[in-house]
């Protein structure tokens, strides 16, 4: 279910940010629709990830030639992982800000997606839509598929490419898939280094949250005037 949200634009006609918003204008989902879709989708992704991890553990314990995903990539945490998480946040959030200023196609794709998802949310909702996908997606892609295919850069690249392709749609173009592939590869490499799912999960959620907050702070011209 989607709600029609009329947005009053208070920017000047010559404002380049406003022009970008106009080109990327998409249907705006209501707050309840966004939160419901985020919860259901994240729950489904988590379910698939758990099934693969537990299924691989059972198959491996029975002597099948299948990697035990749950033992190869765990939820262990060490202090030095904080440095890895911080590095990923700086790399990914910094790169995204740079690309938003230099790659118009990527900026338009990001704008369309953010308009659709973030416009109707309240401030505290940003943490929900940041960390639920961050945790569930990393459980599936880096916690299940990566160890299942092999804990190496070739597997990390293949999983990252799949991750990128699945980020197409909802106004997001091929440029966004390229970006998501790069992000997925960074998370995959960090997972290989740490053997911990907590590293990509924390990094993914924090980067999502930073992206949402930055978008909101740079779009003060959005004023909801009518929701049906």
PDB file of C-alpha atoms in Angstrom:
ATOM      1  CA  UNK A   1       0.000   0.000   0.000  1.00  0.00           C
ATOM      2  CA  UNK A   2       1.281   3.411  -0.900  1.00  0.00           C
ATOM      3  CA  UNK A   3       0.117   6.852   0.141  1.00  0.00           C
ATOM      4  CA  UNK A   4       0.091   9.889  -2.071  1.00  0.00           C
ATOM      5  CA  UNK A   5       2.213  12.483  -0.383  1.00  0.00           C
ATOM      6  CA  UNK A   6       2.232  16.008  -1.751  1.00  0.00           C
ATOM      7  CA  UNK A   7       5.526  17.703  -1.106  1.00  0.00           C
ATOM      8  CA  UNK A   8       5.800  21.446  -1.030  1.00  0.00           C
ATOM      9  CA  UNK A   9       9.104  22.488  -2.552  1.00  0.00           C
ATOM     10  CA  UNK A  10      10.533  25.614  -0.957  1.00  0.00           C
ATOM     11  CA  UNK A  11      13.753  25.750  -3.003  1.00  0.00           C
ATOM     12  CA  UNK A  12      14.329  28.222  -5.779  1.00  0.00           C
ATOM     13  CA  UNK A  13      13.802  27.034  -9.401  1.00  0.00           C
ATOM     14  CA  UNK A  14      17.498  27.366 -10.077  1.00  0.00           C
ATOM     15  CA  UNK A  15      18.540  25.279  -7.068  1.00  0.00           C
ATOM     16  CA  UNK A  16      20.503  22.293  -8.481  1.00  0.00           C
ATOM     17  CA  UNK A  17      19.448  20.086  -5.574  1.00  0.00           C
ATOM     18  CA  UNK A  18      15.826  20.936  -6.246  1.00  0.00           C
ATOM     19  CA  UNK A  19      16.275  20.140  -9.931  1.00  0.00           C
ATOM     20  CA  UNK A  20      17.680  16.736  -9.032  1.00  0.00           C
ATOM     21  CA  UNK A  21      14.732  16.074  -6.746  1.00  0.00           C
ATOM     22  CA  UNK A  22      12.307  16.960  -9.518  1.00  0.00           C
ATOM     23  CA  UNK A  23      13.949  14.589 -11.992  1.00  0.00           C
ATOM     24  CA  UNK A  24      14.007  11.753  -9.451  1.00  0.00           C
ATOM     25  CA  UNK A  25      10.440  12.290  -8.193  1.00  0.00           C
ATOM     26  CA  UNK A  26       8.752   8.968  -7.431  1.00  0.00           C
ATOM     27  CA  UNK A  27       5.703   7.680  -5.586  1.00  0.00           C
ATOM     28  CA  UNK A  28       6.131   8.142  -1.857  1.00  0.00           C
ATOM     29  CA  UNK A  29       5.287   5.213   0.407  1.00  0.00           C
ATOM     30  CA  UNK A  30       3.486   5.897   3.677  1.00  0.00           C
ATOM     31  CA  UNK A  31       5.327   5.472   6.979  1.00  0.00           C
ATOM     32  CA  UNK A  32       3.422   2.315   7.895  1.00  0.00           C
ATOM     33  CA  UNK A  33       4.039   0.810   4.462  1.00  0.00           C
ATOM     34  CA  UNK A  34       7.780   1.483   4.647  1.00  0.00           C
ATOM     35  CA  UNK A  35       8.149   0.027   8.148  1.00  0.00           C
ATOM     36  CA  UNK A  36       6.002  -2.987   7.316  1.00  0.00           C
ATOM     37  CA  UNK A  37       7.883  -3.712   4.091  1.00  0.00           C
ATOM     38  CA  UNK A  38      11.238  -3.284   5.839  1.00  0.00           C
ATOM     39  CA  UNK A  39      10.247  -5.643   8.651  1.00  0.00           C
ATOM     40  CA  UNK A  40       8.766  -8.321   6.400  1.00  0.00           C
ATOM     41  CA  UNK A  41      11.579  -8.225   3.864  1.00  0.00           C
ATOM     42  CA  UNK A  42      14.270  -8.287   6.546  1.00  0.00           C
ATOM     43  CA  UNK A  43      12.492 -11.151   8.285  1.00  0.00           C
ATOM     44  CA  UNK A  44      12.354 -13.162   5.061  1.00  0.00           C
ATOM     45  CA  UNK A  45      16.026 -12.517   4.281  1.00  0.00           C
ATOM     46  CA  UNK A  46      16.969 -13.496   7.840  1.00  0.00           C
ATOM     47  CA  UNK A  47      14.955 -16.707   7.528  1.00  0.00           C
ATOM     48  CA  UNK A  48      16.762 -17.694   4.312  1.00  0.00           C
ATOM     49  CA  UNK A  49      20.135 -16.897   5.877  1.00  0.00           C
ATOM     50  CA  UNK A  50      19.397 -18.980   8.971  1.00  0.00           C
ATOM     51  CA  UNK A  51      18.168 -21.905   6.862  1.00  0.00           C
ATOM     52  CA  UNK A  52      21.369 -21.907   4.781  1.00  0.00           C
ATOM     53  CA  UNK A  53      23.623 -21.602   7.834  1.00  0.00           C
ATOM     54  CA  UNK A  54      21.859 -24.303   9.831  1.00  0.00           C
ATOM     55  CA  UNK A  55      21.372 -26.515   6.795  1.00  0.00           C
ATOM     56  CA  UNK A  56      25.062 -26.345   5.935  1.00  0.00           C
ATOM     57  CA  UNK A  57      25.949 -27.150   9.560  1.00  0.00           C
ATOM     58  CA  UNK A  58      23.715 -30.216   9.548  1.00  0.00           C
ATOM     59  CA  UNK A  59      24.972 -31.396   6.143  1.00  0.00           C
ATOM     60  CA  UNK A  60      28.602 -30.903   7.159  1.00  0.00           C
ATOM     61  CA  UNK A  61      28.095 -32.806  10.421  1.00  0.00           C
ATOM     62  CA  UNK A  62      26.684 -35.700   8.385  1.00  0.00           C
ATOM     63  CA  UNK A  63      29.835 -35.863   6.312  1.00  0.00           C
ATOM     64  CA  UNK A  64      28.560 -34.104   3.195  1.00  0.00           C
ATOM     65  CA  UNK A  65      31.182 -32.104   1.257  1.00  0.00           C
ATOM     66  CA  UNK A  66      29.568 -28.783   2.164  1.00  0.00           C
ATOM     67  CA  UNK A  67      31.163 -25.937   4.117  1.00  0.00           C
ATOM     68  CA  UNK A  68      29.752 -25.341   7.586  1.00  0.00           C
ATOM     69  CA  UNK A  69      28.747 -21.693   7.259  1.00  0.00           C
ATOM     70  CA  UNK A  70      27.889 -21.300  10.929  1.00  0.00           C
ATOM     71  CA  UNK A  71      31.359 -22.318  12.102  1.00  0.00           C
ATOM     72  CA  UNK A  72      33.393 -20.640   9.348  1.00  0.00           C
ATOM     73  CA  UNK A  73      31.811 -17.194   9.889  1.00  0.00           C
ATOM     74  CA  UNK A  74      30.732 -16.636  13.483  1.00  0.00           C
ATOM     75  CA  UNK A  75      29.498 -13.842  15.738  1.00  0.00           C
ATOM     76  CA  UNK A  76      32.788 -13.502  17.579  1.00  0.00           C
ATOM     77  CA  UNK A  77      34.032 -10.041  18.462  1.00  0.00           C
ATOM     78  CA  UNK A  78      37.476  -8.680  19.210  1.00  0.00           C
ATOM     79  CA  UNK A  79      38.520  -5.138  20.084  1.00  0.00           C
ATOM     80  CA  UNK A  80      40.431  -4.653  16.824  1.00  0.00           C
ATOM     81  CA  UNK A  81      37.173  -5.218  14.949  1.00  0.00           C
ATOM     82  CA  UNK A  82      36.181  -1.707  16.037  1.00  0.00           C
ATOM     83  CA  UNK A  83      38.979  -0.324  13.870  1.00  0.00           C
ATOM     84  CA  UNK A  84      37.753  -2.375  10.927  1.00  0.00           C
ATOM     85  CA  UNK A  85      34.190  -1.154  11.429  1.00  0.00           C
ATOM     86  CA  UNK A  86      35.369   2.464  11.649  1.00  0.00           C
ATOM     87  CA  UNK A  87      37.429   2.040   8.493  1.00  0.00           C
ATOM     88  CA  UNK A  88      34.452   0.637   6.588  1.00  0.00           C
ATOM     89  CA  UNK A  89      32.222   3.477   7.729  1.00  0.00           C
ATOM     90  CA  UNK A  90      34.747   6.107   6.658  1.00  0.00           C
ATOM     91  CA  UNK A  91      35.406   4.370   3.314  1.00  0.00           C
ATOM     92  CA  UNK A  92      31.804   3.724   2.336  1.00  0.00           C
ATOM     93  CA  UNK A  93      30.085   6.834   3.676  1.00  0.00           C
ATOM     94  CA  UNK A  94      32.918   9.015   2.391  1.00  0.00           C
ATOM     95  CA  UNK A  95      32.804   7.390  -1.053  1.00  0.00           C
ATOM     96  CA  UNK A  96      29.044   7.774  -1.230  1.00  0.00           C
ATOM     97  CA  UNK A  97      29.216  11.491  -0.466  1.00  0.00           C
ATOM     98  CA  UNK A  98      31.899  11.926  -3.125  1.00  0.00           C
ATOM     99  CA  UNK A  99      29.895  10.021  -5.753  1.00  0.00           C
ATOM    100  CA  UNK A 100      26.743  11.983  -4.973  1.00  0.00           C
ATOM    101  CA  UNK A 101      28.637  15.134  -5.944  1.00  0.00           C
ATOM    102  CA  UNK A 102      30.467  13.731  -8.990  1.00  0.00           C
ATOM    103  CA  UNK A 103      28.255  11.026 -10.561  1.00  0.00           C
ATOM    104  CA  UNK A 104      24.881  12.435 -11.611  1.00  0.00           C
ATOM    105  CA  UNK A 105      23.346   9.095 -12.578  1.00  0.00           C
ATOM    106  CA  UNK A 106      24.177   7.628  -9.175  1.00  0.00           C
ATOM    107  CA  UNK A 107      22.893  10.773  -7.458  1.00  0.00           C
ATOM    108  CA  UNK A 108      19.568  10.491  -9.299  1.00  0.00           C
ATOM    109  CA  UNK A 109      19.227   6.813  -8.427  1.00  0.00           C
ATOM    110  CA  UNK A 110      19.972   7.484  -4.760  1.00  0.00           C
ATOM    111  CA  UNK A 111      17.577  10.417  -4.706  1.00  0.00           C
ATOM    112  CA  UNK A 112      14.719   8.370  -6.150  1.00  0.00           C
ATOM    113  CA  UNK A 113      15.226   5.589  -3.627  1.00  0.00           C
ATOM    114  CA  UNK A 114      15.577   7.950  -0.682  1.00  0.00           C
ATOM    115  CA  UNK A 115      12.490   9.937  -1.661  1.00  0.00           C
ATOM    116  CA  UNK A 116      10.396   6.804  -1.825  1.00  0.00           C
ATOM    117  CA  UNK A 117      11.573   5.276   1.443  1.00  0.00           C
ATOM    118  CA  UNK A 118      12.655   8.098   3.763  1.00  0.00           C
ATOM    119  CA  UNK A 119      10.252  10.971   3.110  1.00  0.00           C
ATOM    120  CA  UNK A 120       7.428   9.744   5.343  1.00  0.00           C
ATOM    121  CA  UNK A 121       9.586   8.446   8.211  1.00  0.00           C
ATOM    122  CA  UNK A 122       9.935   9.902  11.689  1.00  0.00           C
ATOM    123  CA  UNK A 123      13.460  10.467  13.093  1.00  0.00           C
ATOM    124  CA  UNK A 124      13.567   7.266  15.182  1.00  0.00           C
ATOM    125  CA  UNK A 125      12.383   5.210  12.202  1.00  0.00           C
ATOM    126  CA  UNK A 126      15.717   5.814  10.494  1.00  0.00           C
ATOM    127  CA  UNK A 127      17.445   3.416  12.891  1.00  0.00           C
ATOM    128  CA  UNK A 128      14.904   0.702  12.028  1.00  0.00           C
ATOM    129  CA  UNK A 129      15.276   0.972   8.255  1.00  0.00           C
ATOM    130  CA  UNK A 130      19.055   1.236   8.661  1.00  0.00           C
ATOM    131  CA  UNK A 131      19.804  -1.710  10.922  1.00  0.00           C
ATOM    132  CA  UNK A 132      17.117  -4.261  10.019  1.00  0.00           C
ATOM    133  CA  UNK A 133      18.341  -4.547   6.400  1.00  0.00           C
ATOM    134  CA  UNK A 134      21.954  -4.200   7.533  1.00  0.00           C
ATOM    135  CA  UNK A 135      21.694  -7.178   9.865  1.00  0.00           C
ATOM    136  CA  UNK A 136      19.511  -9.395   7.671  1.00  0.00           C
ATOM    137  CA  UNK A 137      21.377  -8.768   4.408  1.00  0.00           C
ATOM    138  CA  UNK A 138      24.740  -9.445   5.985  1.00  0.00           C
ATOM    139  CA  UNK A 139      23.440 -12.641   7.583  1.00  0.00           C
ATOM    140  CA  UNK A 140      22.402 -13.926   4.160  1.00  0.00           C
ATOM    141  CA  UNK A 141      25.144 -12.600   1.882  1.00  0.00           C
ATOM    142  CA  UNK A 142      28.246 -12.585   4.079  1.00  0.00           C
ATOM    143  CA  UNK A 143      27.085 -15.063   6.728  1.00  0.00           C
ATOM    144  CA  UNK A 144      25.612 -17.751   4.472  1.00  0.00           C
ATOM    145  CA  UNK A 145      26.412 -17.360   0.766  1.00  0.00           C
ATOM    146  CA  UNK A 146      30.031 -16.243   1.197  1.00  0.00           C
ATOM    147  CA  UNK A 147      31.187 -19.230   3.306  1.00  0.00           C
ATOM    148  CA  UNK A 148      29.000 -21.592   1.281  1.00  0.00           C
ATOM    149  CA  UNK A 149      30.806 -20.654  -1.948  1.00  0.00           C
ATOM    150  CA  UNK A 150      34.226 -20.330  -0.306  1.00  0.00           C
ATOM    151  CA  UNK A 151      35.903 -17.815   1.968  1.00  0.00           C
ATOM    152  CA  UNK A 152      38.050 -16.094  -0.626  1.00  0.00           C
ATOM    153  CA  UNK A 153      38.015 -12.991  -2.806  1.00  0.00           C
ATOM    154  CA  UNK A 154      36.504 -14.798  -5.795  1.00  0.00           C
ATOM    155  CA  UNK A 155      33.517 -15.863  -3.708  1.00  0.00           C
ATOM    156  CA  UNK A 156      33.313 -12.416  -2.110  1.00  0.00           C
ATOM    157  CA  UNK A 157      33.236 -10.826  -5.582  1.00  0.00           C
ATOM    158  CA  UNK A 158      30.514 -13.176  -6.840  1.00  0.00           C
ATOM    159  CA  UNK A 159      28.364 -12.586  -3.770  1.00  0.00           C
ATOM    160  CA  UNK A 160      28.962  -8.820  -4.059  1.00  0.00           C
ATOM    161  CA  UNK A 161      27.837  -8.880  -7.713  1.00  0.00           C
ATOM    162  CA  UNK A 162      24.636 -10.688  -6.719  1.00  0.00           C
ATOM    163  CA  UNK A 163      24.167  -8.191  -3.899  1.00  0.00           C
ATOM    164  CA  UNK A 164      24.531  -5.347  -6.394  1.00  0.00           C
ATOM    165  CA  UNK A 165      22.098  -6.787  -8.941  1.00  0.00           C
ATOM    166  CA  UNK A 166      19.433  -7.264  -6.279  1.00  0.00           C
ATOM    167  CA  UNK A 167      19.660  -3.552  -5.448  1.00  0.00           C
ATOM    168  CA  UNK A 168      18.222  -2.578  -8.830  1.00  0.00           C
ATOM    169  CA  UNK A 169      14.650  -1.284  -8.964  1.00  0.00           C
ATOM    170  CA  UNK A 170      12.610   1.296  -7.025  1.00  0.00           C
ATOM    171  CA  UNK A 171      14.122   4.067  -9.118  1.00  0.00           C
ATOM    172  CA  UNK A 172      17.663   2.759  -8.721  1.00  0.00           C
ATOM    173  CA  UNK A 173      19.617   2.431 -11.958  1.00  0.00           C
ATOM    174  CA  UNK A 174      22.607   0.332 -13.013  1.00  0.00           C
ATOM    175  CA  UNK A 175      24.911   2.881 -11.415  1.00  0.00           C
ATOM    176  CA  UNK A 176      23.414   2.037  -8.045  1.00  0.00           C
ATOM    177  CA  UNK A 177      24.028  -1.672  -8.669  1.00  0.00           C
ATOM    178  CA  UNK A 178      27.696  -0.883  -9.364  1.00  0.00           C
ATOM    179  CA  UNK A 179      27.865   1.031  -6.096  1.00  0.00           C
ATOM    180  CA  UNK A 180      26.156  -1.783  -4.153  1.00  0.00           C
ATOM    181  CA  UNK A 181      28.610  -4.280  -5.669  1.00  0.00           C
ATOM    182  CA  UNK A 182      31.547  -2.198  -4.434  1.00  0.00           C
ATOM    183  CA  UNK A 183      29.953  -1.967  -0.982  1.00  0.00           C
ATOM    184  CA  UNK A 184      29.266  -5.704  -0.928  1.00  0.00           C
ATOM    185  CA  UNK A 185      32.879  -6.442  -1.841  1.00  0.00           C
ATOM    186  CA  UNK A 186      34.108  -4.202   0.985  1.00  0.00           C
ATOM    187  CA  UNK A 187      31.866  -5.982   3.480  1.00  0.00           C
ATOM    188  CA  UNK A 188      32.940  -9.351   2.100  1.00  0.00           C
ATOM    189  CA  UNK A 189      36.626  -8.558   2.450  1.00  0.00           C
ATOM    190  CA  UNK A 190      36.059  -7.352   6.012  1.00  0.00           C
ATOM    191  CA  UNK A 191      34.221 -10.582   6.782  1.00  0.00           C
ATOM    192  CA  UNK A 192      37.130 -12.640   5.456  1.00  0.00           C
ATOM    193  CA  UNK A 193      39.601 -10.641   7.562  1.00  0.00           C
ATOM    194  CA  UNK A 194      37.599 -10.870  10.778  1.00  0.00           C
ATOM    195  CA  UNK A 195      35.697 -14.174  10.366  1.00  0.00           C
ATOM    196  CA  UNK A 196      32.928 -12.303  12.158  1.00  0.00           C
ATOM    197  CA  UNK A 197      29.453 -11.310  11.028  1.00  0.00           C
ATOM    198  CA  UNK A 198      29.299  -8.515  13.586  1.00  0.00           C
ATOM    199  CA  UNK A 199      31.780  -6.450  11.563  1.00  0.00           C
ATOM    200  CA  UNK A 200      29.753  -6.188   8.316  1.00  0.00           C
ATOM    201  CA  UNK A 201      26.455  -6.022  10.212  1.00  0.00           C
ATOM    202  CA  UNK A 202      27.556  -3.057  12.327  1.00  0.00           C
ATOM    203  CA  UNK A 203      29.223  -1.302   9.378  1.00  0.00           C
ATOM    204  CA  UNK A 204      26.220  -1.828   7.103  1.00  0.00           C
ATOM    205  CA  UNK A 205      23.748  -0.501   9.659  1.00  0.00           C
ATOM    206  CA  UNK A 206      25.852   2.540  10.558  1.00  0.00           C
ATOM    207  CA  UNK A 207      26.450   3.420   6.901  1.00  0.00           C
ATOM    208  CA  UNK A 208      22.715   3.123   6.190  1.00  0.00           C
ATOM    209  CA  UNK A 209      21.940   5.364   9.137  1.00  0.00           C
ATOM    210  CA  UNK A 210      24.503   7.988   8.104  1.00  0.00           C
ATOM    211  CA  UNK A 211      23.124   7.996   4.572  1.00  0.00           C
ATOM    212  CA  UNK A 212      19.571   8.491   5.822  1.00  0.00           C
ATOM    213  CA  UNK A 213      20.493  11.262   8.240  1.00  0.00           C
ATOM    214  CA  UNK A 214      22.556  13.110   5.632  1.00  0.00           C
ATOM    215  CA  UNK A 215      19.676  12.910   3.154  1.00  0.00           C
ATOM    216  CA  UNK A 216      17.209  14.285   5.681  1.00  0.00           C
ATOM    217  CA  UNK A 217      19.491  17.123   6.753  1.00  0.00           C
ATOM    218  CA  UNK A 218      20.135  18.159   3.149  1.00  0.00           C
ATOM    219  CA  UNK A 219      16.433  18.138   2.199  1.00  0.00           C
ATOM    220  CA  UNK A 220      14.801  20.745   4.457  1.00  0.00           C
ATOM    221  CA  UNK A 221      12.635  21.811   1.493  1.00  0.00           C
ATOM    222  CA  UNK A 222      10.421  18.722   1.795  1.00  0.00           C
ATOM    223  CA  UNK A 223       7.178  19.598   3.554  1.00  0.00           C
ATOM    224  CA  UNK A 224       4.330  17.083   3.600  1.00  0.00           C
ATOM    225  CA  UNK A 225       1.133  19.007   2.960  1.00  0.00           C
ATOM    226  CA  UNK A 226      -1.366  16.212   2.294  1.00  0.00           C
ATOM    227  CA  UNK A 227      -1.381  12.471   2.893  1.00  0.00           C
ATOM    228  CA  UNK A 228      -4.227  10.353   1.528  1.00  0.00           C
TER     229      UNK A 228
END
